[in-house]
Tab-separated table of C-alpha atoms in Angstrom:
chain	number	residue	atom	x	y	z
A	1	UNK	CA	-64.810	-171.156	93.410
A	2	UNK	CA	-62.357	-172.279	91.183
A	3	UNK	CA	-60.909	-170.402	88.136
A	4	UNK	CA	-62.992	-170.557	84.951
A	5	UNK	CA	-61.961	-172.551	82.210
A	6	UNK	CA	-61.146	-170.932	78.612
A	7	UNK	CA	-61.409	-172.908	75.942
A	8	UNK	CA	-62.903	-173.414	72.359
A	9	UNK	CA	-65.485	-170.371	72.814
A	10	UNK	CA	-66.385	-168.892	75.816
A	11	UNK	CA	-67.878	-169.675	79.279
A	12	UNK	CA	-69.451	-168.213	82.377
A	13	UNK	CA	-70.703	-169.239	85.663
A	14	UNK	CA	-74.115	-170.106	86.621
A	15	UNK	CA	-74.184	-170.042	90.575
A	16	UNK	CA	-71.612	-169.008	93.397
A	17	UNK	CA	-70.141	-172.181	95.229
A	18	UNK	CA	-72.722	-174.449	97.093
A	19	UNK	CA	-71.972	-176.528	100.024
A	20	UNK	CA	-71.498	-179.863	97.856
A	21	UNK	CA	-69.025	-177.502	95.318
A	22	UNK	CA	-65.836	-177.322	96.747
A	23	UNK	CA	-62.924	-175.224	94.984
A	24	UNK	CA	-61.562	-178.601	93.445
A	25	UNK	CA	-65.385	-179.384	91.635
A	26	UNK	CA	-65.730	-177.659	88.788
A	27	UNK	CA	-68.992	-179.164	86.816
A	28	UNK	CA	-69.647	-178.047	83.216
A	29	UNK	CA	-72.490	-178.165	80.921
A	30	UNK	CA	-72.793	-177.523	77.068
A	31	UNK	CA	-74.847	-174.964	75.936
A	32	UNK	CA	-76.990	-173.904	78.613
A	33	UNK	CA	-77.345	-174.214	82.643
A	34	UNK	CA	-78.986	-177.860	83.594
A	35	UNK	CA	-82.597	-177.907	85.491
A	36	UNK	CA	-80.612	-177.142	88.751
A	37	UNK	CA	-78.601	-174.174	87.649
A	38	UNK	CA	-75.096	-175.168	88.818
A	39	UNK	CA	-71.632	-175.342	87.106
A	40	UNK	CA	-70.302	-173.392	84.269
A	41	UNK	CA	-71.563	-173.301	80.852
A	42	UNK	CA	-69.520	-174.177	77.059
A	43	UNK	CA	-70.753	-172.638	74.060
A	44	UNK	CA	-70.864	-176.140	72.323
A	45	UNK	CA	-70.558	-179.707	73.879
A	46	UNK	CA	-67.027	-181.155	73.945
A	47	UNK	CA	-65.781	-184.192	73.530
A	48	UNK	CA	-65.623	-186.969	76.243
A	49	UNK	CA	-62.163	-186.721	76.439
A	50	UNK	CA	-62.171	-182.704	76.883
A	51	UNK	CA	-65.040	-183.242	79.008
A	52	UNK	CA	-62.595	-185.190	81.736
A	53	UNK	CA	-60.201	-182.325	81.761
A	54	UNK	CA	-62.601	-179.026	81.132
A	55	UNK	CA	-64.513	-180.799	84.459
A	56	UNK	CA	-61.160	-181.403	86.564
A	57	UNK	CA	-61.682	-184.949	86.228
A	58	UNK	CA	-58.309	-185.507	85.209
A	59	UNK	CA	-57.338	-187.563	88.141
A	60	UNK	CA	-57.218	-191.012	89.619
A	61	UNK	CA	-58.339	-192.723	92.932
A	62	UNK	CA	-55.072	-194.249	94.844
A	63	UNK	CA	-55.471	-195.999	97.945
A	64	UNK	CA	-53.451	-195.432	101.201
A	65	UNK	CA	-52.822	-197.803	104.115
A	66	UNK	CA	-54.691	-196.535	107.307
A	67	UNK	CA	-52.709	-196.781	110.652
A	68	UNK	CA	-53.809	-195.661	114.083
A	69	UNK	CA	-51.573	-195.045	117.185
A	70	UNK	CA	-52.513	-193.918	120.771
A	71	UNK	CA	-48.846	-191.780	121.093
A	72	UNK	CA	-46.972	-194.980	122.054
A	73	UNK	CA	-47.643	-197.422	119.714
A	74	UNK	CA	-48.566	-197.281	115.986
A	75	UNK	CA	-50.480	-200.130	114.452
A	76	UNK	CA	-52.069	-200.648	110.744
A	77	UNK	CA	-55.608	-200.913	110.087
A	78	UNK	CA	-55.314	-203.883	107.655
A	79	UNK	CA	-59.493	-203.672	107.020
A	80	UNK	CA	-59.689	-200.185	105.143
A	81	UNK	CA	-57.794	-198.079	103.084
A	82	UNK	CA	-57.906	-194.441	102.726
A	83	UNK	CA	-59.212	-193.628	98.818
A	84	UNK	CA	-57.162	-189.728	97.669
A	85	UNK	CA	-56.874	-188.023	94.974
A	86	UNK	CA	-53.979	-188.372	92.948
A	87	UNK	CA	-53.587	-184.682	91.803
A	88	UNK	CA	-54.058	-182.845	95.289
A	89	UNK	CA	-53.611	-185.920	97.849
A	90	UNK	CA	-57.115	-185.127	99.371
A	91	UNK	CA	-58.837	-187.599	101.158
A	92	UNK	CA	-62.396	-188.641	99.765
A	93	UNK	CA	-63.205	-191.648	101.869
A	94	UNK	CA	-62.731	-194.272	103.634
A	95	UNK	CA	-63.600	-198.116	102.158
A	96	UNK	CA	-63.018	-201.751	102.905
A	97	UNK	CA	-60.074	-203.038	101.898
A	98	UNK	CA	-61.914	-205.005	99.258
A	99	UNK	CA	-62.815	-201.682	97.904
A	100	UNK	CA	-61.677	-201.313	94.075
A	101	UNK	CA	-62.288	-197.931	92.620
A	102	UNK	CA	-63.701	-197.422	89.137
A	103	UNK	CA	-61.302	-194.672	88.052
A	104	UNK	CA	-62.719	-191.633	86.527
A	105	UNK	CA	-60.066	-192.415	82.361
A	106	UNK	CA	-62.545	-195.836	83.205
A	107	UNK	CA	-66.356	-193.562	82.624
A	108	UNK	CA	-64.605	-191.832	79.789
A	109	UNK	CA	-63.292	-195.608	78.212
A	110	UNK	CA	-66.911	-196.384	78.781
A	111	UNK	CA	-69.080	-193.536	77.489
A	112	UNK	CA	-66.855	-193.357	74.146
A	113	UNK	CA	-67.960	-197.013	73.876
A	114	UNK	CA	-71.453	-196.308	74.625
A	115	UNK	CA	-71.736	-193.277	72.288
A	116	UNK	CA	-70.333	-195.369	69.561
A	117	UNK	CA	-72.439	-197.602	69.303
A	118	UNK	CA	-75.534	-195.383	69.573
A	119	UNK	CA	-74.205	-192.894	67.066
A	120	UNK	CA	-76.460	-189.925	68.897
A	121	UNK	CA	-74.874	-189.490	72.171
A	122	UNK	CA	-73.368	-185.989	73.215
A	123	UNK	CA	-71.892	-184.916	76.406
A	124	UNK	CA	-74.416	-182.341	78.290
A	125	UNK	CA	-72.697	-182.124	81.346
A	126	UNK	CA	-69.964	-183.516	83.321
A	127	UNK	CA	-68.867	-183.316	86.952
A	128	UNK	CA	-67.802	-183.377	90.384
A	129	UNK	CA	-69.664	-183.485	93.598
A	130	UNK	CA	-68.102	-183.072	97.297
A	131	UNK	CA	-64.783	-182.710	96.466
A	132	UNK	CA	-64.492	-185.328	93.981
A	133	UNK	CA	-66.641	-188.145	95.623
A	134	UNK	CA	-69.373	-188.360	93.289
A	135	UNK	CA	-68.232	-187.734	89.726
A	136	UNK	CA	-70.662	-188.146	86.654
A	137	UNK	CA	-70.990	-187.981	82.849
A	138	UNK	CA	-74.334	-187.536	81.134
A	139	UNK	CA	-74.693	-188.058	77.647
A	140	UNK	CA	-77.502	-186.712	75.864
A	141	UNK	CA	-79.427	-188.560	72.963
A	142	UNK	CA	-82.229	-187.219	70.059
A	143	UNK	CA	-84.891	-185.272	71.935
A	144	UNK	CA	-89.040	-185.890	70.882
A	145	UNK	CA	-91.798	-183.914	71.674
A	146	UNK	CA	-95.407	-184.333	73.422
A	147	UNK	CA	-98.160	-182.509	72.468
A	148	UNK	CA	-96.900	-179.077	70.856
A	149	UNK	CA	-93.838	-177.721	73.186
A	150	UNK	CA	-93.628	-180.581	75.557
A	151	UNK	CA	-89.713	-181.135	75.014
A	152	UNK	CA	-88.210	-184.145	75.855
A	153	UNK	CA	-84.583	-185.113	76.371
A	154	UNK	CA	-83.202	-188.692	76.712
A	155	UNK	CA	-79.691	-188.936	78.428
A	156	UNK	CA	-77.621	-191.330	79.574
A	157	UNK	CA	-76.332	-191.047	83.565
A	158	UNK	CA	-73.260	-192.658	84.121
A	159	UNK	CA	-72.610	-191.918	87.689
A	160	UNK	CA	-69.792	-193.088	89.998
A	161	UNK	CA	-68.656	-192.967	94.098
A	162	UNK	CA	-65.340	-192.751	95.565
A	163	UNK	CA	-66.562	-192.601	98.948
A	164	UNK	CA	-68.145	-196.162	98.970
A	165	UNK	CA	-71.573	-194.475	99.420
A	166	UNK	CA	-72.001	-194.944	95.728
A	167	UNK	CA	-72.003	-198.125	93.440
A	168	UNK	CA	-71.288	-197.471	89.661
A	169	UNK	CA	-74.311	-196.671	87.738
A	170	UNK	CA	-75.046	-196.384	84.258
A	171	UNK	CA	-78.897	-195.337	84.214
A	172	UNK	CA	-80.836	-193.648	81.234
A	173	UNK	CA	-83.021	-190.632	82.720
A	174	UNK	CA	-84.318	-187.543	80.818
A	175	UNK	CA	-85.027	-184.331	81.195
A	176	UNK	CA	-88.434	-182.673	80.395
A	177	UNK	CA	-87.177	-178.853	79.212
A	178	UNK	CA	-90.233	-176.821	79.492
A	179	UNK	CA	-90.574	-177.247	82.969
A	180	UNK	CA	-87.284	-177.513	83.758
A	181	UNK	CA	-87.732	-181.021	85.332
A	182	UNK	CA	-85.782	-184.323	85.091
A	183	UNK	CA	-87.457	-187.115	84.669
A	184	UNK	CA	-86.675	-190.955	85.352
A	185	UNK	CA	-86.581	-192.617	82.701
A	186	UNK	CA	-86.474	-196.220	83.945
A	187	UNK	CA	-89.860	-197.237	83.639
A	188	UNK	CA	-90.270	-200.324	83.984
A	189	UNK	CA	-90.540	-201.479	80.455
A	190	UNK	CA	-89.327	-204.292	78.154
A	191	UNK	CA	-86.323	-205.543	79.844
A	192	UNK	CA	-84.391	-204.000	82.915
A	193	UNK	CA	-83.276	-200.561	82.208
A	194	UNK	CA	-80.035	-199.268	83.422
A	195	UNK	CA	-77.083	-200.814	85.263
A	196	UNK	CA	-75.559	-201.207	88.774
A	197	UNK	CA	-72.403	-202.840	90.408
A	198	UNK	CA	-70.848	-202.086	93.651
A	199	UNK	CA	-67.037	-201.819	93.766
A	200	UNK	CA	-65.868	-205.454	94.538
A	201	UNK	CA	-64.276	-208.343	92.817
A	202	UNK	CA	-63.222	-207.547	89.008
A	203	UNK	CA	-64.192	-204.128	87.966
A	204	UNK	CA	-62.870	-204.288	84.432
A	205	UNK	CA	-65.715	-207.236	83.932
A	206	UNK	CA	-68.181	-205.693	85.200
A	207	UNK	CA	-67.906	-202.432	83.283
A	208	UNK	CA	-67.902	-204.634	80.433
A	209	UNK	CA	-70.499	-206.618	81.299
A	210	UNK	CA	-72.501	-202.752	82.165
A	211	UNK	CA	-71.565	-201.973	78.351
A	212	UNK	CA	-73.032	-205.215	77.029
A	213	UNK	CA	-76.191	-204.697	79.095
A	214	UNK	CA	-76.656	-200.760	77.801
A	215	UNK	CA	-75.705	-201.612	74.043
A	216	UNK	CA	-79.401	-201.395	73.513
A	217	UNK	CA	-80.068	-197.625	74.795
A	218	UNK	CA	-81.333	-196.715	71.248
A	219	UNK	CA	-84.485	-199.455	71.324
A	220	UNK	CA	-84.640	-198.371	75.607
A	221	UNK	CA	-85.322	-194.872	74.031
A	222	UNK	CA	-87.615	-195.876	71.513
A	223	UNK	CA	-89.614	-197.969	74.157
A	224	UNK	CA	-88.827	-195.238	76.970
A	225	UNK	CA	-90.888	-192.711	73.819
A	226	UNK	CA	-93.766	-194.614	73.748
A	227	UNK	CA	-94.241	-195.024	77.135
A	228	UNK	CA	-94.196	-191.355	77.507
A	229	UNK	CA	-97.391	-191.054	74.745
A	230	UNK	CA	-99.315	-193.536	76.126
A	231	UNK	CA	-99.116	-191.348	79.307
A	232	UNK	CA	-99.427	-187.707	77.287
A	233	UNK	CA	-102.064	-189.648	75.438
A	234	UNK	CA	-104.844	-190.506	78.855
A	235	UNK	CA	-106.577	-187.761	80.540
A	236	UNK	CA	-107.167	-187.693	84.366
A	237	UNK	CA	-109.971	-186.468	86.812
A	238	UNK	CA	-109.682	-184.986	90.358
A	239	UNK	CA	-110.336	-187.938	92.404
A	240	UNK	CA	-107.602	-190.005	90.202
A	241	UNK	CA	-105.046	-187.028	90.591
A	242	UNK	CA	-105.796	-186.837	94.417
A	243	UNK	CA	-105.187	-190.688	94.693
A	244	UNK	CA	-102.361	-190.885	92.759
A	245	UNK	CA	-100.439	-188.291	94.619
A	246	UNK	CA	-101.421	-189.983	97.970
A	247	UNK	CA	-100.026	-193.683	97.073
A	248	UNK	CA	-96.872	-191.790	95.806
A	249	UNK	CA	-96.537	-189.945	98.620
A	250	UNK	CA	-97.232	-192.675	101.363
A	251	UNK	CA	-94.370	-195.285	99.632
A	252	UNK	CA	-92.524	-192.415	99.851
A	253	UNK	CA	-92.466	-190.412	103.116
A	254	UNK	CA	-94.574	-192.951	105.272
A	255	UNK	CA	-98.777	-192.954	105.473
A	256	UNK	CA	-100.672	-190.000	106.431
A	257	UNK	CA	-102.542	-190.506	109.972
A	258	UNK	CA	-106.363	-191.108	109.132
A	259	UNK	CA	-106.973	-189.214	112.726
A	260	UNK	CA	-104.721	-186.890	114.482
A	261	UNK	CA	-103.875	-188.746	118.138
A	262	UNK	CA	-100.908	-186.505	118.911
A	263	UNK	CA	-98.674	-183.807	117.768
A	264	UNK	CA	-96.214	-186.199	115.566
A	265	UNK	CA	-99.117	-187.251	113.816
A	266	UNK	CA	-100.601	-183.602	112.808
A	267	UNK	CA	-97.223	-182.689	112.084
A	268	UNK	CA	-97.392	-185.572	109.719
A	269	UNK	CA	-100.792	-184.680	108.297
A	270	UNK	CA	-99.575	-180.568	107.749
A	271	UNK	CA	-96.824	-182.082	105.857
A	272	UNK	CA	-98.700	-184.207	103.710
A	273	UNK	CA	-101.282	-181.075	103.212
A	274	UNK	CA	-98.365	-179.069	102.263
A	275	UNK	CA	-97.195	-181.391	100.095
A	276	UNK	CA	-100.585	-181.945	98.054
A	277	UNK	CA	-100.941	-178.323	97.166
A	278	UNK	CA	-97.655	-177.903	95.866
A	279	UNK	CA	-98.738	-180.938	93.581
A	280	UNK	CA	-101.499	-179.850	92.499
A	281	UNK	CA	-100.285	-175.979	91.825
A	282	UNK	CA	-97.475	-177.684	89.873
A	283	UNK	CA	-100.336	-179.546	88.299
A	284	UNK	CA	-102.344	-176.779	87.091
A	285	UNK	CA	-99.687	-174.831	86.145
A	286	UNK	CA	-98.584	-177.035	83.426
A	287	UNK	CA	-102.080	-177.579	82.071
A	288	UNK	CA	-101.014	-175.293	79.418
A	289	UNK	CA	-98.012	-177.869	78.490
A	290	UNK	CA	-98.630	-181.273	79.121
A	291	UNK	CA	-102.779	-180.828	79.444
A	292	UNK	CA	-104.681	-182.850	82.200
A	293	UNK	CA	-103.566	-185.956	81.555
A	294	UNK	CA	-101.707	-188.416	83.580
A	295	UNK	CA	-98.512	-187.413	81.627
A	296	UNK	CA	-99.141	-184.218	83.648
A	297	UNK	CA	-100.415	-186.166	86.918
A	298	UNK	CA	-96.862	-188.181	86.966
A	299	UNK	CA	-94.492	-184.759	86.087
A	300	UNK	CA	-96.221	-182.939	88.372
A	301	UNK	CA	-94.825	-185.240	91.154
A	302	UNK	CA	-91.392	-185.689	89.992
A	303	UNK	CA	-91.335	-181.720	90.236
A	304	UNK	CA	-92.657	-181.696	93.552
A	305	UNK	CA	-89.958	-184.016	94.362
A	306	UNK	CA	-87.245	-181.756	92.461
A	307	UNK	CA	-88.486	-178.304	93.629
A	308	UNK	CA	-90.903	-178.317	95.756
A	309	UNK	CA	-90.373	-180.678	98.902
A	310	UNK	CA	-88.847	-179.071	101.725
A	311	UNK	CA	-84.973	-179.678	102.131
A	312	UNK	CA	-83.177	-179.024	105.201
A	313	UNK	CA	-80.065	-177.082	104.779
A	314	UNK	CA	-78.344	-173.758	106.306
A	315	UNK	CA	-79.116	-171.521	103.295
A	316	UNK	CA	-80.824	-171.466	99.281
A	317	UNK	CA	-77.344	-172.365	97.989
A	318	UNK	CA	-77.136	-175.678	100.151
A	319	UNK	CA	-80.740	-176.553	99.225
A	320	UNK	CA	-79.872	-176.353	95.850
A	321	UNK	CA	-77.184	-178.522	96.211
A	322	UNK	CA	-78.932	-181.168	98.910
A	323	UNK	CA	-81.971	-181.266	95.558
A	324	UNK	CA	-79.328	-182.284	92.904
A	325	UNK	CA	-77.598	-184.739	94.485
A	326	UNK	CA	-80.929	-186.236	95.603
A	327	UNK	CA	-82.048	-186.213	91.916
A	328	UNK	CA	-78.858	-187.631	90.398
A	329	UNK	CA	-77.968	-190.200	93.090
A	330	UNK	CA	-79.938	-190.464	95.938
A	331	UNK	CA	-83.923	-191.417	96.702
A	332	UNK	CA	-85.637	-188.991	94.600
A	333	UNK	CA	-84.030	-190.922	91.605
A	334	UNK	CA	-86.028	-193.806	93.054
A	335	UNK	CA	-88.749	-192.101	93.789
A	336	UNK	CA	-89.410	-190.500	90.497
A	337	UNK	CA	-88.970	-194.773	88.747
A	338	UNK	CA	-91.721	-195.768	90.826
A	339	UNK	CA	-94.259	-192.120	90.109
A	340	UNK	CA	-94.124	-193.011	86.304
A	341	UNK	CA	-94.165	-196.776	86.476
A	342	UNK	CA	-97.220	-196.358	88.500
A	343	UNK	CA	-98.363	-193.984	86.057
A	344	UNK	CA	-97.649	-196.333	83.281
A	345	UNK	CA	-99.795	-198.939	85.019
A	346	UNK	CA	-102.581	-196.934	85.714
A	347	UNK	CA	-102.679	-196.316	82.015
């Protein structure tokens, strides 16, 4: 792992290097660990321009000409380019040649514009995934509360690929602190939530064009707030539970055989089983928090989705890993927007 950083106060690591950590990602958060445990930890939050350095984000994309050659003859591969780091020349991936990166100095440009206008915004955390392929900022707003300890924190997610496996994002999510969950928080509300591009054509408009479309996060919060009542504020039953977890679970992962023909399909069905009953444990263990309510029906999920579901990978450390990027950038983000609109609806 890479050498910790010293700077205004103190800070310590969190978890040895995962698979997804390489010695040139060095992720930090303010305060305390995030729900996943990884990174290193500041006494107090920095600024968004110390965030881009304290996180080794310091750096820009440049893009090398790819050439091939059997021994005899060299020729230039006019349709790609390789995408490499400017301050260690290591290759992060391979794009079309349309390809135009949005540099890292760009997310900083754009979360000092975002947090200006809302007047609340903080960085929490701020990183590197893979070796600098997937970088992100997150920017934390004013946190309300459900019930009587049922912490909730509204963030920002600005989230960005060199690899061309990721299109620019800015997305608000949140994080639900007592049970150490994050939460989507794109339900589908008001107007669209959040913002995507994919790296073609003129970035520099469409990052302003991502600004214009975000410069209402505070009234997205407000409306994101109430949503998150009405939910805290309707009880549930068994049989509503049960089916709620089975329509998630079938967009999700595919339907659950009615009858078991063959050994795919009780494979399919022990899965599913397996699945339910970490739901429901999850469930009932937050009773005491979020009470039976479909608040608690729709968290419940998101944390089997975050915790719970079975990840393959060679060790813990890896899992870990696999479940974060997954939650930040991958289809458990997706996932968890279509548990709590569904939620929403049934409300």
């Amino acid at each position: 792992m890479a050498d910790e950083y010293v700077g205004r106060g103190t800070c310590r690591k969190v978890l040895a290097m995962a698979h997804g950590i390489t010695s040139t990602d060095t992720p930090i958060y303010a305060r305390k660990p995030a729900w996943h445990g990884l990174g290193t930890v500041l006494e107090e939050a920095p600024s968004i321009d110390a965030a881009l350095q304290i996180a080794g984000l310091d750096w820009s994309v440049d893009q090398w000409p790819i050439s091939a050659t059997n021994g005899e003859v060299r020729r230039i591969v006019e349709s790609h380019v390789l995408n490499v780091r400017s301050d260690n020349a290591s290759s992060i991936g391979v794009v079309g040649s349309g390809y135009r990166p949005v540099q890292n100095r760009e997310l900083v440009d754009f979360a000092k514009a975002i947090a200006a206008e809302s007047d609340v915004l903080k960085v929490e955390s701020a990183g590197s995934l893979w070796g600098g392929s997937r970088v992100w900022f997150l920017l934390r707003g004013e946190s309300f509360t459900l019930r009587s300890s049922d912490e909730v924190r509204p963030y920002l997610l600005l989230a960005n690929g060199h690899d061309g496996s990721l299109a620019f994002r800015a997305i608000p999510t949140s994080i639900r602190v007592e049970c150490n969950n994050k939460l989507s928080q794109a339900l589908r509300v008001g107007e669209k939530i959040g913002y995507t591009f994919r790296h073609t054509g003129s970035v520099s408009d469409k990052m302003e064009e991502a600004r214009k479309a975000l410069k209402s996060y505070t009234g997205q919060v407000e409306r994101f707030t109430e949503a998150c009542k009405t939910l805290a504020g309707k009880g549930t039953n068994t049989e509503e539970v049960k089916a709620f977890f089975t329509e998630c679970y079938q967009d999700d992962f595919g339907a659950i055989p009615a009858e078991v023909k063959n050994d795919a399909d009780r494979r399919k069905r022990d899965t599913a089983k397996d699945a339910f009953h970490a739901y429901v444990r999850r469930f009932d263990r937050e009773i005491t928090v979020a009470g039976a309510t479909r608040w608690n029906m729709a968290n419940a999920y998101t944390g089997f989705l975050q915790h719970d579901r079975k990840v393959r990978a060679a060790n813990e450390s890896d899992r870990r890993q696999y479940r974060v990027d997954y939650a930040l950038f991958g289809a458990d983000a997706e996932r968890s927007t279509s548990a709590f609109s569904r939620a929403l609806t049934m409300a």
